[in-house]
């Protein structure tokens, strides 16, 4: 799958010929054999895909069956047609409401698995709010701010969340293990065939969360950024702007003019680098290279986040004080202010993780475009 994702970047840069229906005339699409690759602002798949599907865009709708796997990335993702293989997806909001033949591995700010989404394999999902209503043949591993299971799971469930709830239609055929600062919320009609085990919370999550009303009529935990860490990121942003004024300006310009491509390249790098490192770990010769790649990957995550802050600060400075947009001192101040703003947004419950993820992805992508 990794080599196909890399190939689609090349095709998109070359400008593909339409091989799938898209709502955005600027979208690039191409079929290679039975596989379909498509990218654009708004993408809709309404013709059957006889192989694998790889799609990314602001909005991605899969309304036609896919015979192979589906790999999706975007702001809003919706799958309403059967996927014979597995689904791998990441986005702001993800809705699965159609049968999935094999496994589901997804993440997003809000993830909804509808009652029509019969999953033939295992489910691995992470998100700010996760709702699982469709039947699952295998095991479920889920992490998020709020998790609601209101369907049939034939295997075990492992949950790591701020709040875990079992709805009236929950039927768990195996064990339930959950790690949470709150007690399990269980409807009287929900059944668990195996044992229910609450794992000890880690770190500060053991402390009772401050009450905070939400749309589910429950209490959600409040979160706050580490201001010492934020101060460190502000210092890094200032150092990068001061030491690399031209490069940081080019990264900021790339984010402003090619945000879509930055997100796409960032997502690909975020997925492909760890996979490549794991492949290298298989061979003894590749172990040192793999460990180095993982260390550089961690550094790249940090630089990507700071890079997005620099771009955001430069954009705001250009809009508010165009006469100062080229001055290093002003650019440093704007970048530091943008880091602080991202930290504030990151402290918002459930949405904060998505903000941080998008900042990292966009920053990594802008750096990749600069090096390409």
CSV table of C-alpha atoms in Angstrom, one decimal:
chain,number,residue,atom,x,y,z
A,1,UNK,CA,0.0,0.0,0.0
A,2,UNK,CA,2.9,2.4,0.8
A,3,UNK,CA,4.3,2.2,-2.8
A,4,UNK,CA,0.9,3.0,-4.2
A,5,UNK,CA,0.5,6.1,-2.1
A,6,UNK,CA,3.9,7.3,-3.2
A,7,UNK,CA,3.0,6.6,-6.8
A,8,UNK,CA,-0.2,8.6,-6.6
A,9,UNK,CA,1.8,11.7,-5.6
A,10,UNK,CA,3.8,11.5,-8.8
A,11,UNK,CA,0.6,11.1,-10.9
A,12,UNK,CA,-1.1,14.0,-9.2
A,13,UNK,CA,1.9,16.2,-9.9
A,14,UNK,CA,2.0,15.2,-13.5
A,15,UNK,CA,-1.7,15.9,-13.8
A,16,UNK,CA,-3.9,12.9,-14.2
A,17,UNK,CA,-6.7,12.1,-16.6
A,18,UNK,CA,-10.1,11.6,-15.0
A,19,UNK,CA,-10.6,8.0,-13.9
A,20,UNK,CA,-13.2,8.7,-11.2
A,21,UNK,CA,-16.0,11.2,-10.9
A,22,UNK,CA,-15.0,14.4,-9.0
A,23,UNK,CA,-16.9,17.5,-8.2
A,24,UNK,CA,-13.7,19.6,-8.4
A,25,UNK,CA,-12.5,20.3,-11.9
A,26,UNK,CA,-9.0,20.8,-10.5
A,27,UNK,CA,-8.9,17.3,-9.1
A,28,UNK,CA,-6.3,14.9,-10.4
A,29,UNK,CA,-7.5,11.3,-11.0
A,30,UNK,CA,-5.9,8.3,-12.6
A,31,UNK,CA,-6.6,4.6,-12.9
A,32,UNK,CA,-3.6,2.2,-13.0
A,33,UNK,CA,-4.9,-1.3,-13.8
A,34,UNK,CA,-7.8,-1.9,-11.5
A,35,UNK,CA,-6.7,0.7,-8.9
A,36,UNK,CA,-8.1,4.2,-8.7
A,37,UNK,CA,-6.2,7.3,-7.4
A,38,UNK,CA,-8.0,10.6,-7.1
A,39,UNK,CA,-7.3,13.9,-5.3
A,40,UNK,CA,-9.1,17.2,-5.3
A,41,UNK,CA,-11.0,19.8,-3.3
A,42,UNK,CA,-14.2,17.8,-3.4
A,43,UNK,CA,-14.1,14.2,-4.5
A,44,UNK,CA,-17.0,11.9,-5.1
A,45,UNK,CA,-16.6,8.2,-6.2
A,46,UNK,CA,-19.8,7.2,-8.0
A,47,UNK,CA,-18.5,4.5,-10.3
A,48,UNK,CA,-17.5,1.1,-9.0
A,49,UNK,CA,-13.8,0.6,-8.3
A,50,UNK,CA,-12.5,-2.8,-9.3
A,51,UNK,CA,-9.2,-2.6,-7.4
A,52,UNK,CA,-7.9,-0.4,-4.5
A,53,UNK,CA,-9.0,3.2,-4.0
A,54,UNK,CA,-6.7,6.0,-2.8
A,55,UNK,CA,-8.4,9.4,-2.4
A,56,UNK,CA,-7.8,12.6,-0.6
A,57,UNK,CA,-9.6,16.0,-0.6
A,58,UNK,CA,-11.4,18.5,1.5
A,59,UNK,CA,-14.5,16.3,1.1
A,60,UNK,CA,-14.4,12.7,0.0
A,61,UNK,CA,-17.6,10.7,-0.7
A,62,UNK,CA,-17.4,7.0,-1.6
A,63,UNK,CA,-20.8,6.2,-3.0
A,64,UNK,CA,-19.9,3.3,-5.2
A,65,UNK,CA,-18.5,-0.1,-4.2
A,66,UNK,CA,-14.8,-0.8,-3.9
A,67,UNK,CA,-13.5,-4.2,-4.7
A,68,UNK,CA,-10.2,-3.8,-2.9
A,69,UNK,CA,-8.9,-1.6,0.0
A,70,UNK,CA,-9.8,2.1,0.5
A,71,UNK,CA,-7.2,4.6,1.7
A,72,UNK,CA,-8.8,8.0,2.4
A,73,UNK,CA,-7.6,11.4,3.8
A,74,UNK,CA,-9.4,14.7,4.0
A,75,UNK,CA,-11.6,17.1,6.0
A,76,UNK,CA,-14.9,15.2,5.7
A,77,UNK,CA,-14.9,11.6,4.7
A,78,UNK,CA,-18.1,9.6,4.0
A,79,UNK,CA,-18.3,5.9,2.9
A,80,UNK,CA,-21.8,4.7,2.0
A,81,UNK,CA,-20.9,1.9,-0.4
A,82,UNK,CA,-19.4,-1.5,0.3
A,83,UNK,CA,-15.7,-1.9,0.6
A,84,UNK,CA,-14.6,-5.5,0.0
A,85,UNK,CA,-11.2,-5.0,1.6
A,86,UNK,CA,-10.0,-2.8,4.5
A,87,UNK,CA,-10.5,0.9,5.1
A,88,UNK,CA,-7.6,3.1,6.2
A,89,UNK,CA,-8.6,6.7,6.7
A,90,UNK,CA,-7.8,9.9,8.6
A,91,UNK,CA,-9.7,13.2,8.6
A,92,UNK,CA,-11.7,15.8,10.5
A,93,UNK,CA,-14.9,13.9,10.4
A,94,UNK,CA,-15.4,10.3,9.2
A,95,UNK,CA,-18.7,8.5,8.6
A,96,UNK,CA,-18.7,4.8,7.7
A,97,UNK,CA,-22.2,3.4,7.0
A,98,UNK,CA,-21.6,0.5,4.6
A,99,UNK,CA,-20.3,-3.1,4.9
A,100,UNK,CA,-16.5,-3.4,5.2
A,101,UNK,CA,-15.1,-6.8,4.3
A,102,UNK,CA,-12.0,-6.8,6.4
A,103,UNK,CA,-10.4,-4.4,8.9
A,104,UNK,CA,-11.0,-0.7,9.7
A,105,UNK,CA,-8.1,1.5,10.9
A,106,UNK,CA,-9.2,5.1,11.1
A,107,UNK,CA,-8.7,8.3,13.0
A,108,UNK,CA,-10.3,11.8,13.1
A,109,UNK,CA,-11.9,14.5,15.2
A,110,UNK,CA,-15.3,12.8,14.9
A,111,UNK,CA,-15.7,9.2,13.8
A,112,UNK,CA,-19.1,7.6,13.3
A,113,UNK,CA,-19.5,3.9,12.4
A,114,UNK,CA,-23.2,3.6,11.4
A,115,UNK,CA,-25.5,0.6,11.8
A,116,UNK,CA,-25.0,-0.4,8.1
A,117,UNK,CA,-21.3,-0.7,8.5
A,118,UNK,CA,-20.9,-4.4,9.2
A,119,UNK,CA,-17.2,-4.9,9.8
A,120,UNK,CA,-15.8,-8.3,8.8
A,121,UNK,CA,-12.5,-8.0,10.7
A,122,UNK,CA,-11.0,-5.9,13.5
A,123,UNK,CA,-11.5,-2.2,14.2
A,124,UNK,CA,-8.8,0.2,15.4
A,125,UNK,CA,-10.0,3.8,15.8
A,126,UNK,CA,-9.0,7.0,17.5
A,127,UNK,CA,-10.7,10.3,17.6
A,128,UNK,CA,-12.2,13.1,19.7
A,129,UNK,CA,-15.6,11.6,19.6
A,130,UNK,CA,-16.1,8.0,18.5
A,131,UNK,CA,-19.5,6.3,17.9
A,132,UNK,CA,-19.7,2.6,17.0
A,133,UNK,CA,-23.1,1.3,16.1
A,134,UNK,CA,-22.4,-1.3,13.3
A,135,UNK,CA,-21.7,-5.0,14.0
A,136,UNK,CA,-18.0,-6.0,14.3
A,137,UNK,CA,-16.8,-9.6,13.7
A,138,UNK,CA,-13.4,-9.1,15.3
A,139,UNK,CA,-11.9,-7.1,18.2
A,140,UNK,CA,-12.2,-3.3,18.8
A,141,UNK,CA,-9.4,-1.1,19.9
A,142,UNK,CA,-10.5,2.5,20.4
A,143,UNK,CA,-9.1,5.7,21.9
A,144,UNK,CA,-10.7,9.1,22.2
A,145,UNK,CA,-12.2,11.8,24.3
A,146,UNK,CA,-15.7,10.2,24.2
A,147,UNK,CA,-16.5,6.7,23.1
A,148,UNK,CA,-20.0,5.3,22.6
A,149,UNK,CA,-20.5,1.6,21.7
A,150,UNK,CA,-24.1,0.8,20.7
A,151,UNK,CA,-23.8,-2.2,18.5
A,152,UNK,CA,-22.6,-5.9,18.4
A,153,UNK,CA,-18.9,-6.7,18.8
A,154,UNK,CA,-18.2,-10.4,18.7
A,155,UNK,CA,-14.6,-10.0,20.0
A,156,UNK,CA,-12.9,-8.1,22.8
A,157,UNK,CA,-13.0,-4.3,23.3
A,158,UNK,CA,-10.0,-2.3,24.5
A,159,UNK,CA,-10.9,1.3,25.2
A,160,UNK,CA,-8.7,4.3,26.2
A,161,UNK,CA,-10.9,7.3,26.6
A,162,UNK,CA,-12.0,10.2,28.7
A,163,UNK,CA,-15.6,8.7,28.8
A,164,UNK,CA,-16.7,5.2,27.7
A,165,UNK,CA,-20.4,4.5,27.3
A,166,UNK,CA,-22.3,1.3,26.3
A,167,UNK,CA,-25.7,2.0,24.7
A,168,UNK,CA,-28.9,-0.1,24.9
A,169,UNK,CA,-27.9,-2.0,21.7
A,170,UNK,CA,-24.4,-2.9,22.9
A,171,UNK,CA,-23.7,-6.7,22.7
A,172,UNK,CA,-20.1,-7.5,23.5
A,173,UNK,CA,-19.1,-11.1,22.9
A,174,UNK,CA,-15.8,-10.9,24.6
A,175,UNK,CA,-14.1,-8.9,27.3
A,176,UNK,CA,-14.2,-5.2,27.9
A,177,UNK,CA,-11.0,-3.5,29.2
A,178,UNK,CA,-11.1,0.3,29.5
A,179,UNK,CA,-8.8,2.9,30.8
A,180,UNK,CA,-10.6,6.1,31.9
A,181,UNK,CA,-10.7,8.7,34.6
A,182,UNK,CA,-14.5,8.2,34.8
A,183,UNK,CA,-16.6,5.2,35.6
A,184,UNK,CA,-18.1,3.2,32.7
A,185,UNK,CA,-21.6,4.5,31.6
A,186,UNK,CA,-23.6,1.4,30.9
A,187,UNK,CA,-27.2,1.1,29.8
A,188,UNK,CA,-29.1,-1.6,31.7
A,189,UNK,CA,-29.9,-3.3,28.4
A,190,UNK,CA,-26.2,-3.5,27.3
A,191,UNK,CA,-24.6,-7.0,27.7
A,192,UNK,CA,-21.0,-8.1,28.0
A,193,UNK,CA,-20.3,-11.8,27.8
A,194,UNK,CA,-16.8,-11.6,29.2
A,195,UNK,CA,-15.4,-9.7,32.1
A,196,UNK,CA,-15.3,-6.0,32.5
A,197,UNK,CA,-12.0,-4.6,33.7
A,198,UNK,CA,-11.2,-1.0,34.4
A,199,UNK,CA,-7.4,-0.3,34.0
A,200,UNK,CA,-5.7,2.1,36.2
A,201,UNK,CA,-5.6,5.6,34.6
A,202,UNK,CA,-2.1,6.9,33.7
A,203,UNK,CA,-0.7,10.3,34.8
A,204,UNK,CA,-3.0,13.1,35.6
A,205,UNK,CA,-6.0,11.3,34.0
A,206,UNK,CA,-6.6,9.6,37.3
A,207,UNK,CA,-7.8,12.9,38.7
A,208,UNK,CA,-11.5,13.5,38.4
A,209,UNK,CA,-12.3,15.8,35.5
A,210,UNK,CA,-13.8,19.2,36.0
A,211,UNK,CA,-17.5,19.1,35.1
A,212,UNK,CA,-18.3,20.3,31.6
A,213,UNK,CA,-21.6,19.8,30.0
A,214,UNK,CA,-21.7,18.5,26.4
A,215,UNK,CA,-24.1,17.5,23.7
A,216,UNK,CA,-24.3,14.0,25.1
A,217,UNK,CA,-25.6,15.2,28.4
A,218,UNK,CA,-22.5,14.0,30.1
A,219,UNK,CA,-19.4,15.5,31.6
A,220,UNK,CA,-16.2,15.7,29.6
A,221,UNK,CA,-12.7,16.3,30.9
A,222,UNK,CA,-11.1,19.6,30.5
A,223,UNK,CA,-7.6,19.8,29.0
A,224,UNK,CA,-4.9,22.4,29.1
A,225,UNK,CA,-1.6,22.8,27.3
A,226,UNK,CA,1.7,22.6,29.1
A,227,UNK,CA,2.8,26.2,29.0
A,228,UNK,CA,6.4,25.3,29.6
A,229,UNK,CA,6.3,23.1,26.5
A,230,UNK,CA,4.6,26.0,24.6
A,231,UNK,CA,7.3,28.4,25.7
A,232,UNK,CA,9.9,26.0,24.3
A,233,UNK,CA,8.0,25.8,21.0
A,234,UNK,CA,7.8,29.6,20.9
A,235,UNK,CA,11.6,29.8,21.4
A,236,UNK,CA,12.1,27.2,18.5
A,237,UNK,CA,9.9,29.2,16.2
A,238,UNK,CA,11.8,32.4,17.0
A,239,UNK,CA,15.1,30.6,16.4
A,240,UNK,CA,14.1,29.2,13.1
A,241,UNK,CA,12.8,32.6,11.8
A,242,UNK,CA,16.0,34.3,12.9
A,243,UNK,CA,18.4,31.7,11.7
A,244,UNK,CA,16.7,30.7,8.5
A,245,UNK,CA,14.7,33.8,7.4
A,246,UNK,CA,14.6,32.9,3.7
A,247,UNK,CA,13.7,29.2,4.2
A,248,UNK,CA,11.1,30.0,6.8
A,249,UNK,CA,9.6,32.6,4.5
A,250,UNK,CA,9.4,30.0,1.7
A,251,UNK,CA,7.7,27.4,4.0
A,252,UNK,CA,5.2,30.1,5.0
A,253,UNK,CA,4.5,30.9,1.3
A,254,UNK,CA,4.1,27.3,0.5
A,255,UNK,CA,1.5,26.9,3.2
A,256,UNK,CA,-0.4,30.0,2.0
A,257,UNK,CA,-0.4,29.2,-1.7
A,258,UNK,CA,-0.4,25.4,-1.7
A,259,UNK,CA,-2.2,24.4,1.5
A,260,UNK,CA,-4.0,21.4,-0.1
A,261,UNK,CA,-0.8,20.0,-1.5
A,262,UNK,CA,0.9,20.6,1.9
A,263,UNK,CA,-1.8,18.6,3.7
A,264,UNK,CA,-1.5,15.8,1.1
A,265,UNK,CA,2.2,15.5,1.2
A,266,UNK,CA,2.2,15.8,5.0
A,267,UNK,CA,-0.3,13.0,5.4
A,268,UNK,CA,1.8,10.8,3.1
A,269,UNK,CA,5.0,11.5,5.0
A,270,UNK,CA,3.2,10.9,8.3
A,271,UNK,CA,2.1,7.5,7.2
A,272,UNK,CA,5.0,6.3,5.0
A,273,UNK,CA,8.1,7.2,7.2
A,274,UNK,CA,7.1,5.0,10.2
A,275,UNK,CA,6.1,2.2,7.8
A,276,UNK,CA,9.5,2.4,6.0
A,277,UNK,CA,11.3,2.4,9.3
A,278,UNK,CA,9.5,-0.7,10.5
A,279,UNK,CA,10.4,-2.4,7.2
A,280,UNK,CA,14.0,-1.6,7.8
A,281,UNK,CA,13.9,-3.0,11.3
A,282,UNK,CA,13.2,-6.4,9.8
A,283,UNK,CA,16.8,-6.6,8.5
A,284,UNK,CA,19.7,-6.4,10.9
A,285,UNK,CA,21.6,-4.1,8.5
A,286,UNK,CA,18.6,-1.7,8.4
A,287,UNK,CA,18.2,-1.4,12.2
A,288,UNK,CA,20.6,1.6,12.7
A,289,UNK,CA,19.1,3.4,9.7
A,290,UNK,CA,15.6,2.6,11.0
A,291,UNK,CA,16.3,4.0,14.5
A,292,UNK,CA,17.9,7.1,12.9
A,293,UNK,CA,14.8,7.5,10.7
A,294,UNK,CA,12.5,7.3,13.7
A,295,UNK,CA,14.5,9.9,15.6
A,296,UNK,CA,14.4,12.2,12.6
A,297,UNK,CA,10.7,11.5,12.3
A,298,UNK,CA,10.1,12.7,15.8
A,299,UNK,CA,12.1,15.8,15.1
A,300,UNK,CA,10.1,16.3,11.9
A,301,UNK,CA,6.8,16.3,13.9
A,302,UNK,CA,8.1,19.1,16.0
A,303,UNK,CA,9.4,21.1,13.2
A,304,UNK,CA,6.2,20.6,11.2
A,305,UNK,CA,4.1,22.0,14.0
A,306,UNK,CA,6.4,25.0,14.4
A,307,UNK,CA,6.5,25.5,10.6
A,308,UNK,CA,2.7,25.7,10.5
A,309,UNK,CA,2.8,28.3,13.3
A,310,UNK,CA,5.4,30.3,11.3
A,311,UNK,CA,3.1,30.2,8.2
A,312,UNK,CA,0.1,31.2,10.2
A,313,UNK,CA,2.0,34.1,11.8
A,314,UNK,CA,3.3,35.3,8.4
A,315,UNK,CA,-0.2,35.2,6.9
A,316,UNK,CA,-1.6,37.2,9.8
A,317,UNK,CA,1.2,39.7,9.6
A,318,UNK,CA,0.8,40.1,5.9
A,319,UNK,CA,-2.9,40.8,6.4
A,320,UNK,CA,-2.6,43.1,9.4
A,321,UNK,CA,0.8,44.8,8.9
A,322,UNK,CA,1.9,44.4,5.3
A,323,UNK,CA,4.6,47.0,5.8
A,324,UNK,CA,6.3,44.8,8.5
A,325,UNK,CA,5.8,41.4,6.8
A,326,UNK,CA,9.5,41.4,5.6
A,327,UNK,CA,11.0,42.5,8.9
A,328,UNK,CA,12.6,39.7,10.9
A,329,UNK,CA,11.7,41.1,14.3
A,330,UNK,CA,8.0,41.3,13.4
A,331,UNK,CA,8.1,37.9,11.8
A,332,UNK,CA,9.6,36.4,15.0
A,333,UNK,CA,6.8,38.1,17.1
A,334,UNK,CA,4.1,36.8,14.7
A,335,UNK,CA,5.5,33.3,14.8
A,336,UNK,CA,5.6,33.2,18.6
A,337,UNK,CA,2.1,34.6,18.8
A,338,UNK,CA,0.9,31.9,16.3
A,339,UNK,CA,2.4,29.1,18.5
A,340,UNK,CA,0.6,30.5,21.5
A,341,UNK,CA,-2.7,30.6,19.5
A,342,UNK,CA,-2.3,27.0,18.4
A,343,UNK,CA,-1.6,26.0,22.0
A,344,UNK,CA,-4.9,27.7,23.0
A,345,UNK,CA,-6.8,26.0,20.3
A,346,UNK,CA,-5.1,22.7,21.3
A,347,UNK,CA,-6.5,23.1,24.8
A,348,UNK,CA,-10.1,22.9,23.5
A,349,UNK,CA,-11.5,19.5,24.5
A,350,UNK,CA,-11.8,17.0,21.7
A,351,UNK,CA,-11.1,19.6,19.0
A,352,UNK,CA,-7.6,20.3,20.2
A,353,UNK,CA,-6.1,17.1,19.0
A,354,UNK,CA,-7.3,17.6,15.5
A,355,UNK,CA,-5.9,21.2,15.4
A,356,UNK,CA,-2.5,19.9,16.5
A,357,UNK,CA,-2.6,17.0,13.9
A,358,UNK,CA,-3.5,19.4,11.1
A,359,UNK,CA,-0.8,21.8,12.1
A,360,UNK,CA,1.8,19.0,12.1
A,361,UNK,CA,0.6,17.5,8.8
A,362,UNK,CA,0.5,20.9,7.0
A,363,UNK,CA,3.9,21.9,8.3
A,364,UNK,CA,5.5,18.6,7.3
A,365,UNK,CA,3.9,18.9,3.8
A,366,UNK,CA,5.2,22.4,3.3
A,367,UNK,CA,8.7,21.3,4.2
A,368,UNK,CA,8.4,18.3,1.8
A,369,UNK,CA,7.2,20.6,-1.0
A,370,UNK,CA,10.2,22.9,-0.4
A,371,UNK,CA,12.6,20.0,-0.7
A,372,UNK,CA,10.9,18.4,-3.7
